[in-house]
Structure formats: structure tokens, C-alpha cells
């Protein structure tokens, strides 16, 4: 009985194993069929885009290379159009207006390829998000043998830019693999004079970086020397895929005072990726200028002293200067300086015509101007009024004389005039 049950169970086991084998065979066949269909489908979907990034953790100002490779199962028969996104945290620029054409084999299928390179330059520290870039392509499809127009979207990328901690006082710096500096000074002199001009040309060459990304060198001049900087000249060169940026600038030093000066000696900060900070230093230029090196404060004090002395001399000169006669008469009247007023009247009478001088003119029957006679009579009347009779009645008689047509007030004005 036991033998029969054993034989029965062994048969069941063999049947179960056979069924499992059939099931496994069926799964393998289905997997193979699905795999073939997938390959056929991949051959039918004949375009894709691959994105590569040179560095996702760059330094602020470092060049990051983005490579977008477009693949089609066929060949490109039209221009490729795309626009770079606008970003506030970084600047994008196209490496070339032409793509690098080639081909690539993927899963046994040969694709035509276009490689576009884009440069990204971080402008601030922190997270930088690059959105997708859309490429509009036109190509001839090998499967359908028809021309197709498609839009391919690249993957969005995320970067984190940082500033090197070794840069002193947040000074400007250059991020590049290679930097070289050069300068040329004008022909040196044995002795310099005030007014001489010293010319200096500085040239900075940087590899794989556009010239507009090179920060300007901060050049200063000591007190007593004026600095004039010309506009910088930018130049970009490309030789066998290696780009070089060149920035040259001319500076002029104009000597204003005598003394000894040290020009140049600036530092240039250069950050080399994967190496660190380099500090390049320009050589110094020593000059000795003949001439006065008087301190500006002393010069200012001497100028003020000269102005004060000149003012005092002018005041002394104007004290000796006499006012016009009519102005002196007016001042004497306002101050009621009668003695001075009478003296001035006599002086005025002498200038107009003295009484002794008028009689001969009349006797000789020479014409005498009425103005002279009126002036003379007016002076006599005023003198009589001021130093003549003191009673009120007598004064009134003087005012109301029929022969005297002018009042005392008008007489004063007439004489002073």
C-alpha cells in the first residue's frame, strides 16, 4: 500500500515539475517577444536628446559646459532652432552658431547626431535651476521614409554655486584654468619733472573664458599723481577649440607735485578649479620727481594770508580816496556838520566862480553863464541863512525875499546837485 502511495506522489511531483517547466518556457518566450517588440518600438520612435553637464557645483563666475546631443534615426534635412532661457542667477551663451555633426550607435541602431554646446556662468551664490531647453528639429525618418518635424525637450538641471572663502575682502577674481598677465611702461627717464606723463599698458590673458567675464583691475594712484584710464579693449581668440580672452587697458599717470612715488604693485586674484587661489602681483615702479613738495595745507594757508594782505591794502587805498564833492555835502547835511558844510560850500563856490572873479567878467562885458550867477547867489543865501540873523522873523524874510525864487530846501538841493 505504501509503495503505491509513494509511486503516486512521485508521479504528481514529476507532473508539477513539468507544468512549472512549461510555465517558465512560456514566460521566457513572452519576454523574448516583448523584448523584440520593444526594440522595434525603439526603432520606430527615432529621436531623443541627451544632456551632459561638466560641473553641478561650480564657483561663482566659473564656466559650466552644457552639452545637448540630438539623435535621430535618419538624417537631419533642415535647420535646428532653439532659444536659451533667461535667468536672473546665471548667464547663458552659445559656444558656436553651428552644431558638431556626427553619428552614434545605440542598441544596434545608428543615429545621426547634432551636438550643441552652451556655456553657463553663475552670477551669484546659491541654488541655480536651469529649465528645459526646447529644440525644434527637421529630419528624414529611416522607418517611415518621410520628413518629420519634432520638438525635443532637454532635462531640467540644478546647480549650486559658491564663492571661495579664500578671496580677501570680497575682491574681484578670475575663475579659469590658465591666467597670464603682462604690462608695458613708457620709456623711463633719469629724472622726472612736474607735468610729466607716464604711460602704462596692462594685458590679461585668460583661457576658456569670454573677455567680458574678466573683471577690471583696480588701479590707484598716490596723492600728488593723477590717474587717467582709457577704455579697455576686449578680444576673443579661438585656436583649434581652445578659446583665449584678452583684455588690454592703458593708464596714464600725470605728475602734479614733486617727491618720490611708487606706482603699480596691484594684486590679481585667480581661482583655478581643483587647485585653489593664486595671487598674481604686478611689479612696482619707483620714480623721483624734482620740484616743490610743499604740503597742500601749507599752500592753502599761504594763499589765505596773501588774500588777507591784499584786502588790507585795498582798504587802506580806499581810505585815502576822496568821495565826490556832492556826496561830501550830502553827508555833512545828514550829520548836521554845519562847519564842514560851509567849508564845502566855499570849496564849491571856488570851483563854480569866486565873487572877485565874476566882477571883471562883468566889467569886460564878457558873457557870464546864468548857471554860475545862480550858484553864487544860492551859496550866499545859504551862508546868510546859516550864519546870519538868528531870529525867526529874519529867517522868514530871507525865505520870502521877492528876488529869491528858491526856498532854503531847494537851495540846498541846488547847491549839492
Coordinates of C-alpha atoms in Angstrom, one line a residue:
X1 CA 0.0 0.0 0.0
X2 CA 2.8 2.3 0.9
X3 CA 4.6 1.6 -2.3
X4 CA 1.6 2.5 -4.3
X5 CA 1.2 5.9 -2.5
X6 CA 4.9 6.6 -3.0
X7 CA 4.7 5.9 -6.7
X8 CA 1.6 8.1 -6.9
X9 CA 3.3 11.1 -5.1
X10 CA 6.4 10.8 -7.3
X11 CA 4.2 11.0 -10.4
X12 CA 2.5 14.1 -9.0
X13 CA 5.8 15.7 -8.4
X14 CA 7.0 14.9 -11.9
X15 CA 3.8 16.4 -13.3
X16 CA 4.1 19.5 -11.2
X17 CA 7.7 20.0 -12.3
X18 CA 6.7 19.5 -15.9
X19 CA 4.0 22.1 -15.6
X20 CA 6.5 24.6 -13.9
X21 CA 8.8 24.0 -16.8
X22 CA 6.2 24.7 -19.4
X23 CA 5.2 27.9 -17.5
X24 CA 8.8 29.1 -17.4
X25 CA 9.2 28.3 -21.1
X26 CA 6.1 30.3 -21.8
X27 CA 7.4 33.3 -19.7
X28 CA 10.8 33.3 -21.5
X29 CA 9.1 33.2 -24.9
X30 CA 6.8 36.1 -23.9
X31 CA 9.8 38.0 -22.5
X32 CA 11.7 37.5 -25.8
X33 CA 8.7 38.5 -27.8
X34 CA 8.2 41.6 -25.7
X35 CA 11.9 42.5 -25.9
X36 CA 11.7 42.2 -29.7
X37 CA 8.7 44.5 -29.8
X38 CA 10.4 47.0 -27.6
X39 CA 13.4 47.1 -29.9
X40 CA 11.1 47.5 -32.9
X41 CA 9.2 50.3 -31.0
X42 CA 12.5 52.0 -30.1
X43 CA 13.4 51.8 -33.8
X44 CA 10.1 53.5 -34.7
X45 CA 10.5 56.2 -32.0
X46 CA 13.6 57.5 -33.7
X47 CA 14.5 60.8 -31.9
X48 CA 15.9 61.6 -28.4
X49 CA 18.0 64.1 -26.6
X50 CA 20.9 63.5 -24.2
X51 CA 22.1 66.2 -21.8
X52 CA 25.5 66.3 -20.1
X53 CA 26.9 68.8 -17.6
X54 CA 30.5 69.4 -16.8
X55 CA 30.0 70.5 -13.2
X56 CA 27.0 70.9 -10.9
X57 CA 28.9 72.5 -8.1
X58 CA 30.7 75.4 -9.7
X59 CA 32.3 78.6 -8.3
X60 CA 30.6 81.8 -9.0
X61 CA 32.0 83.0 -12.3
X62 CA 33.2 79.6 -13.4
X63 CA 32.4 78.3 -16.9
X64 CA 30.0 75.3 -16.9
X65 CA 29.7 73.4 -20.2
X66 CA 26.2 72.0 -21.1
X67 CA 26.2 69.5 -24.0
X68 CA 22.9 68.8 -25.7
X69 CA 23.1 65.8 -28.1
X70 CA 20.2 65.3 -30.6
X71 CA 19.8 61.8 -32.0
X72 CA 17.5 60.8 -35.0
X73 CA 17.1 57.5 -36.8
X74 CA 17.7 59.0 -40.3
X75 CA 19.4 62.3 -41.2
X76 CA 18.8 66.0 -40.5
X77 CA 17.4 67.8 -43.5
X78 CA 16.7 71.2 -42.0
X79 CA 17.9 73.8 -39.6
X80 CA 17.6 73.3 -35.8
X81 CA 16.0 76.1 -33.8
X82 CA 16.2 76.8 -30.1
X83 CA 16.2 79.7 -27.6
X84 CA 18.2 79.9 -24.4
X85 CA 16.1 80.7 -21.3
X86 CA 16.5 84.0 -19.5
X87 CA 17.9 83.6 -16.0
X88 CA 18.5 86.0 -13.1
X89 CA 21.0 83.8 -11.3
X90 CA 23.3 82.9 -14.2
X91 CA 24.2 83.9 -17.8
X92 CA 23.9 81.6 -20.7
X93 CA 25.8 81.9 -24.0
X94 CA 26.1 79.7 -27.1
X95 CA 29.5 78.3 -27.7
X96 CA 29.1 78.3 -31.5
X97 CA 26.4 79.1 -34.0
X98 CA 27.0 75.7 -35.6
X99 CA 26.5 72.2 -34.2
X100 CA 29.0 69.4 -34.3
X101 CA 27.5 66.7 -36.6
X102 CA 28.3 63.0 -36.2
X103 CA 26.6 59.7 -35.6
X104 CA 26.2 57.3 -32.7
X105 CA 25.2 53.6 -32.4
X106 CA 22.7 52.7 -29.7
X107 CA 21.3 49.2 -29.3
X108 CA 22.5 48.2 -32.7
X109 CA 20.9 51.3 -34.4
X110 CA 23.0 54.0 -35.9
X111 CA 21.7 57.5 -35.2
X112 CA 22.6 60.8 -36.8
X113 CA 23.7 63.3 -34.1
X114 CA 23.9 67.0 -33.5
X115 CA 25.9 68.3 -30.6
X116 CA 25.2 71.8 -29.2
X117 CA 27.4 73.3 -26.5
X118 CA 26.1 76.0 -24.2
X119 CA 28.1 77.9 -21.5
X120 CA 26.6 78.7 -18.2
X121 CA 28.2 81.3 -15.9
X122 CA 26.8 81.6 -12.3
X123 CA 26.5 85.2 -11.2
X124 CA 25.5 84.7 -7.6
X125 CA 25.9 82.2 -4.8
X126 CA 23.2 79.7 -4.2
X127 CA 20.8 77.3 -6.0
X128 CA 20.6 77.7 -9.8
X129 CA 17.7 76.0 -11.7
X130 CA 18.1 75.6 -15.4
X131 CA 14.8 75.0 -17.1
X132 CA 14.3 72.7 -20.1
X133 CA 15.5 73.8 -23.5
X134 CA 13.3 73.1 -26.5
X135 CA 15.0 72.1 -29.8
X136 CA 12.9 72.2 -33.0
X137 CA 14.3 69.7 -35.5
X138 CA 13.6 68.6 -39.0
X139 CA 14.8 65.2 -40.2
X140 CA 14.2 62.3 -42.7
X141 CA 12.9 59.2 -40.8
X142 CA 14.5 55.9 -42.0
X143 CA 11.5 53.9 -40.8
X144 CA 8.7 55.8 -42.5
X145 CA 10.9 57.4 -45.2
X146 CA 9.2 60.7 -44.5
X147 CA 10.4 64.1 -43.4
X148 CA 9.4 64.8 -39.8
X149 CA 9.4 68.0 -37.7
X150 CA 9.6 67.4 -33.9
X151 CA 10.3 69.4 -30.7
X152 CA 12.7 67.8 -28.2
X153 CA 12.9 69.0 -24.6
X154 CA 16.1 68.6 -22.6
X155 CA 16.1 67.7 -18.9
X156 CA 16.0 70.4 -16.3
X157 CA 19.2 70.7 -14.3
X158 CA 20.0 72.1 -10.9
X159 CA 23.3 73.6 -9.8
X160 CA 24.7 75.1 -6.6
X161 CA 27.3 77.9 -7.0
X162 CA 29.5 79.1 -4.2
X163 CA 32.1 81.8 -3.5
X164 CA 35.6 80.8 -2.5
X165 CA 36.3 81.6 1.2
X166 CA 40.0 82.4 0.4
X167 CA 39.2 85.5 -1.6
X168 CA 40.2 88.5 0.6
X169 CA 37.6 91.3 1.3
X170 CA 35.3 90.1 -1.5
X171 CA 37.7 91.4 -4.1
X172 CA 37.1 90.5 -7.8
X173 CA 38.7 87.3 -9.1
X174 CA 39.1 85.3 -12.3
X175 CA 38.0 81.7 -12.5
X176 CA 39.9 79.9 -15.2
X177 CA 42.4 77.1 -15.8
X178 CA 45.1 79.4 -17.1
X179 CA 45.8 83.2 -16.5
X180 CA 48.7 85.3 -17.6
X181 CA 49.5 89.0 -17.0
X182 CA 51.8 91.4 -18.8
X183 CA 52.5 95.2 -18.6
X184 CA 54.5 97.7 -20.5
X185 CA 55.7 101.1 -19.1
X186 CA 56.8 104.1 -21.2
X187 CA 60.5 104.7 -21.6
X188 CA 61.9 105.5 -18.2
X189 CA 63.7 108.8 -17.5
X190 CA 66.7 109.7 -15.4
X191 CA 64.7 112.4 -13.7
X192 CA 61.0 113.4 -13.8
X193 CA 59.5 116.8 -13.6
X194 CA 56.1 118.1 -12.5
X195 CA 53.8 117.8 -15.5
X196 CA 55.4 114.6 -16.9
X197 CA 53.1 111.8 -18.1
X198 CA 53.9 108.1 -17.5
X199 CA 52.0 105.6 -19.6
X200 CA 51.3 102.0 -18.6
X201 CA 49.6 99.2 -20.6
X202 CA 48.2 96.2 -18.8
X203 CA 47.3 93.0 -20.6
X204 CA 45.4 90.0 -19.1
X205 CA 45.0 86.7 -21.0
X206 CA 42.6 84.0 -19.8
X207 CA 41.9 80.6 -21.3
X208 CA 38.4 79.3 -21.9
X209 CA 36.6 82.3 -20.6
X210 CA 35.0 85.2 -22.6
X211 CA 36.7 88.6 -22.3
X212 CA 33.5 90.2 -21.0
X213 CA 33.7 88.0 -17.9
X214 CA 37.2 89.2 -16.9
X215 CA 36.8 91.7 -14.0
X216 CA 38.6 95.0 -14.4
X217 CA 41.8 95.6 -12.4
X218 CA 41.5 98.2 -9.7
X219 CA 44.4 100.6 -10.3
X220 CA 45.0 103.6 -7.9
X221 CA 47.5 106.5 -7.9
X222 CA 49.2 108.0 -4.9
X223 CA 48.4 111.6 -3.8
X224 CA 50.2 114.0 -6.0
X225 CA 49.7 111.9 -9.1
X226 CA 46.5 112.0 -11.2
X227 CA 45.4 108.7 -12.9
X228 CA 43.5 108.6 -16.3
X229 CA 42.3 105.2 -17.5
X230 CA 41.4 104.6 -21.1
X231 CA 38.5 102.3 -22.2
X232 CA 39.5 98.6 -22.0
X233 CA 39.9 96.7 -25.3
X234 CA 38.4 93.2 -25.4
X235 CA 39.4 90.5 -27.8
X236 CA 38.4 86.8 -28.0
X237 CA 40.5 84.3 -30.0
X238 CA 39.8 80.7 -30.9
X239 CA 42.5 78.2 -32.0
X240 CA 41.7 74.5 -32.5
X241 CA 38.9 74.5 -30.0
X242 CA 40.9 76.5 -27.4
X243 CA 39.5 79.9 -26.7
X244 CA 41.5 82.8 -25.2
X245 CA 40.2 86.1 -23.9
X246 CA 42.5 89.1 -23.9
X247 CA 41.8 92.4 -22.1
X248 CA 44.2 95.3 -22.5
X249 CA 43.9 98.7 -21.0
X250 CA 46.1 101.9 -21.0
X251 CA 46.6 104.0 -17.9
X252 CA 48.3 107.5 -17.8
X253 CA 49.9 108.9 -14.6
X254 CA 50.2 112.7 -14.6
X255 CA 52.6 114.1 -12.0
X256 CA 51.3 117.1 -10.1
X257 CA 53.8 117.5 -7.3
X258 CA 57.4 116.7 -6.6
X259 CA 58.5 113.8 -4.4
X260 CA 59.1 110.1 -4.5
X261 CA 56.3 107.8 -5.7
X262 CA 55.7 104.1 -6.0
X263 CA 53.3 103.1 -8.9
X264 CA 51.9 99.6 -9.7
X265 CA 52.1 96.7 -7.3
X266 CA 48.4 95.6 -7.6
X267 CA 47.2 92.1 -6.8
X268 CA 45.2 89.9 -9.2
X269 CA 43.2 87.1 -7.7
X270 CA 42.9 84.0 -9.8
X271 CA 40.9 80.9 -8.7
X272 CA 42.0 77.8 -10.5
X273 CA 39.4 74.9 -10.3
X274 CA 40.5 71.9 -8.4
X275 CA 43.7 73.8 -7.3
X276 CA 42.6 76.8 -5.4
X277 CA 43.6 80.5 -5.1
X278 CA 46.6 82.1 -6.8
X279 CA 47.6 85.7 -6.2
X280 CA 49.4 87.3 -9.1
X281 CA 51.3 90.6 -8.2
X282 CA 52.3 93.3 -10.7
X283 CA 55.8 94.7 -10.2
X284 CA 56.3 98.2 -8.6
X285 CA 57.6 101.2 -10.5
X286 CA 59.6 103.8 -8.4
X287 CA 60.0 107.4 -9.6
X288 CA 61.6 110.5 -8.1
X289 CA 60.1 113.8 -9.2
X290 CA 62.1 117.1 -8.8
X291 CA 60.3 120.2 -7.6
X292 CA 58.5 121.6 -4.7
X293 CA 56.7 119.1 -2.5
X294 CA 55.1 121.6 -0.2
X295 CA 52.2 120.3 1.8
X296 CA 48.8 121.3 0.4
X297 CA 47.7 122.6 3.8
X298 CA 50.6 125.0 4.0
X299 CA 49.9 126.1 0.4
X300 CA 46.3 126.8 1.4
X301 CA 47.4 128.8 4.4
X302 CA 49.8 130.9 2.4
X303 CA 47.1 131.6 -0.2
X304 CA 44.7 132.8 2.6
X305 CA 47.4 135.1 4.0
X306 CA 48.1 136.7 0.6
X307 CA 44.3 137.3 0.2
X308 CA 44.1 139.0 3.6
X309 CA 47.1 141.3 2.9
X310 CA 45.6 142.2 -0.4
X311 CA 42.3 143.1 1.3
X312 CA 44.1 145.3 3.8
X313 CA 45.9 147.1 1.1
X314 CA 42.7 147.8 -0.7
X315 CA 41.0 149.1 2.4
X316 CA 44.0 151.5 3.0
X317 CA 43.8 152.7 -0.5
X318 CA 40.1 153.4 -0.3
X319 CA 40.5 155.3 2.9
X320 CA 42.8 157.8 1.1
X321 CA 40.3 158.0 -1.8
X322 CA 38.1 161.2 -1.6
X323 CA 34.3 161.0 -2.1
X324 CA 32.8 163.2 -4.8
X325 CA 32.0 166.8 -3.7
X326 CA 28.3 166.4 -3.8
X327 CA 28.5 163.2 -1.7
X328 CA 30.5 165.1 1.0
X329 CA 27.9 167.9 1.0
X330 CA 25.1 165.4 1.5
X331 CA 26.9 163.6 4.3
X332 CA 27.6 167.0 6.1
X333 CA 23.9 167.9 5.8
X334 CA 22.7 164.5 7.2
X335 CA 25.2 164.7 10.1
X336 CA 24.4 168.4 10.6
X337 CA 28.0 169.2 10.4
X338 CA 27.5 172.9 9.6
X339 CA 31.1 173.9 9.8
X340 CA 32.1 171.2 7.4
X341 CA 29.2 172.0 5.1
X342 CA 30.1 175.7 4.9
X343 CA 33.7 174.8 4.1
X344 CA 32.5 172.6 1.4
X345 CA 30.2 175.4 0.1
X346 CA 33.2 177.7 -0.2
X347 CA 35.1 175.0 -2.0
X348 CA 32.2 174.5 -4.3
X349 CA 31.9 178.3 -4.8
X350 CA 35.6 178.4 -5.7
X351 CA 35.1 175.8 -8.3
X352 CA 32.0 177.5 -9.7
X353 CA 33.2 181.1 -9.6
X354 CA 34.5 183.4 -6.9
X355 CA 32.9 186.8 -6.5
X356 CA 36.1 188.6 -7.2
X357 CA 36.4 186.7 -10.4
X358 CA 32.9 187.5 -11.6
X359 CA 33.2 191.3 -11.5
X360 CA 36.0 191.5 -14.1
X361 CA 34.0 189.3 -16.4
X362 CA 31.0 191.6 -16.0
X363 CA 33.1 194.7 -16.4
X364 CA 34.7 193.4 -19.5
X365 CA 31.2 192.7 -20.8
X366 CA 32.1 189.1 -21.4
X367 CA 29.2 186.7 -21.3
X368 CA 28.7 185.0 -18.0
X369 CA 26.5 181.9 -17.7
X370 CA 23.3 182.3 -15.7
X371 CA 24.1 179.0 -14.0
X372 CA 27.3 180.4 -12.4
X373 CA 25.4 183.5 -11.2
X374 CA 22.6 181.4 -9.7
X375 CA 25.1 179.1 -8.0
X376 CA 26.9 182.1 -6.5
X377 CA 23.7 183.7 -5.2
X378 CA 22.5 180.4 -3.8
X379 CA 25.7 179.9 -1.8
X380 CA 25.5 183.5 -0.5
X381 CA 21.8 182.9 0.6
X382 CA 22.6 179.7 2.3
X383 CA 25.6 181.2 4.1
X384 CA 23.5 184.1 5.3
X385 CA 20.7 181.8 6.4
X386 CA 23.1 179.5 8.5
X387 CA 25.3 182.2 10.0
X388 CA 23.4 185.4 9.6
X389 CA 20.5 186.7 11.7
X390 CA 19.3 184.2 14.2
X391 CA 15.7 185.5 14.8
X392 CA 12.8 183.7 13.3
X393 CA 11.5 186.8 11.6
X394 CA 14.7 187.5 9.9
X395 CA 15.0 183.9 8.7
X396 CA 11.4 184.1 7.3
X397 CA 12.4 187.3 5.5
X398 CA 15.2 185.5 3.8
X399 CA 12.9 182.8 2.7
X400 CA 10.3 185.2 1.3
X401 CA 12.5 187.7 -0.4
X402 CA 11.0 188.6 -3.8
X403 CA 14.3 188.3 -5.5
X404 CA 14.9 184.9 -4.1
X405 CA 12.7 182.5 -6.0
X406 CA 14.2 179.3 -4.4
X407 CA 13.3 178.1 -0.9
X408 CA 16.1 177.1 1.5
X409 CA 15.4 173.4 1.0
X410 CA 15.6 173.8 -2.8
X411 CA 18.7 175.9 -2.4
X412 CA 20.4 173.0 -0.5
X413 CA 19.5 170.6 -3.3
X414 CA 20.5 173.0 -5.9
X415 CA 24.0 173.6 -4.4
X416 CA 24.6 169.9 -3.7
X417 CA 23.5 168.9 -7.1

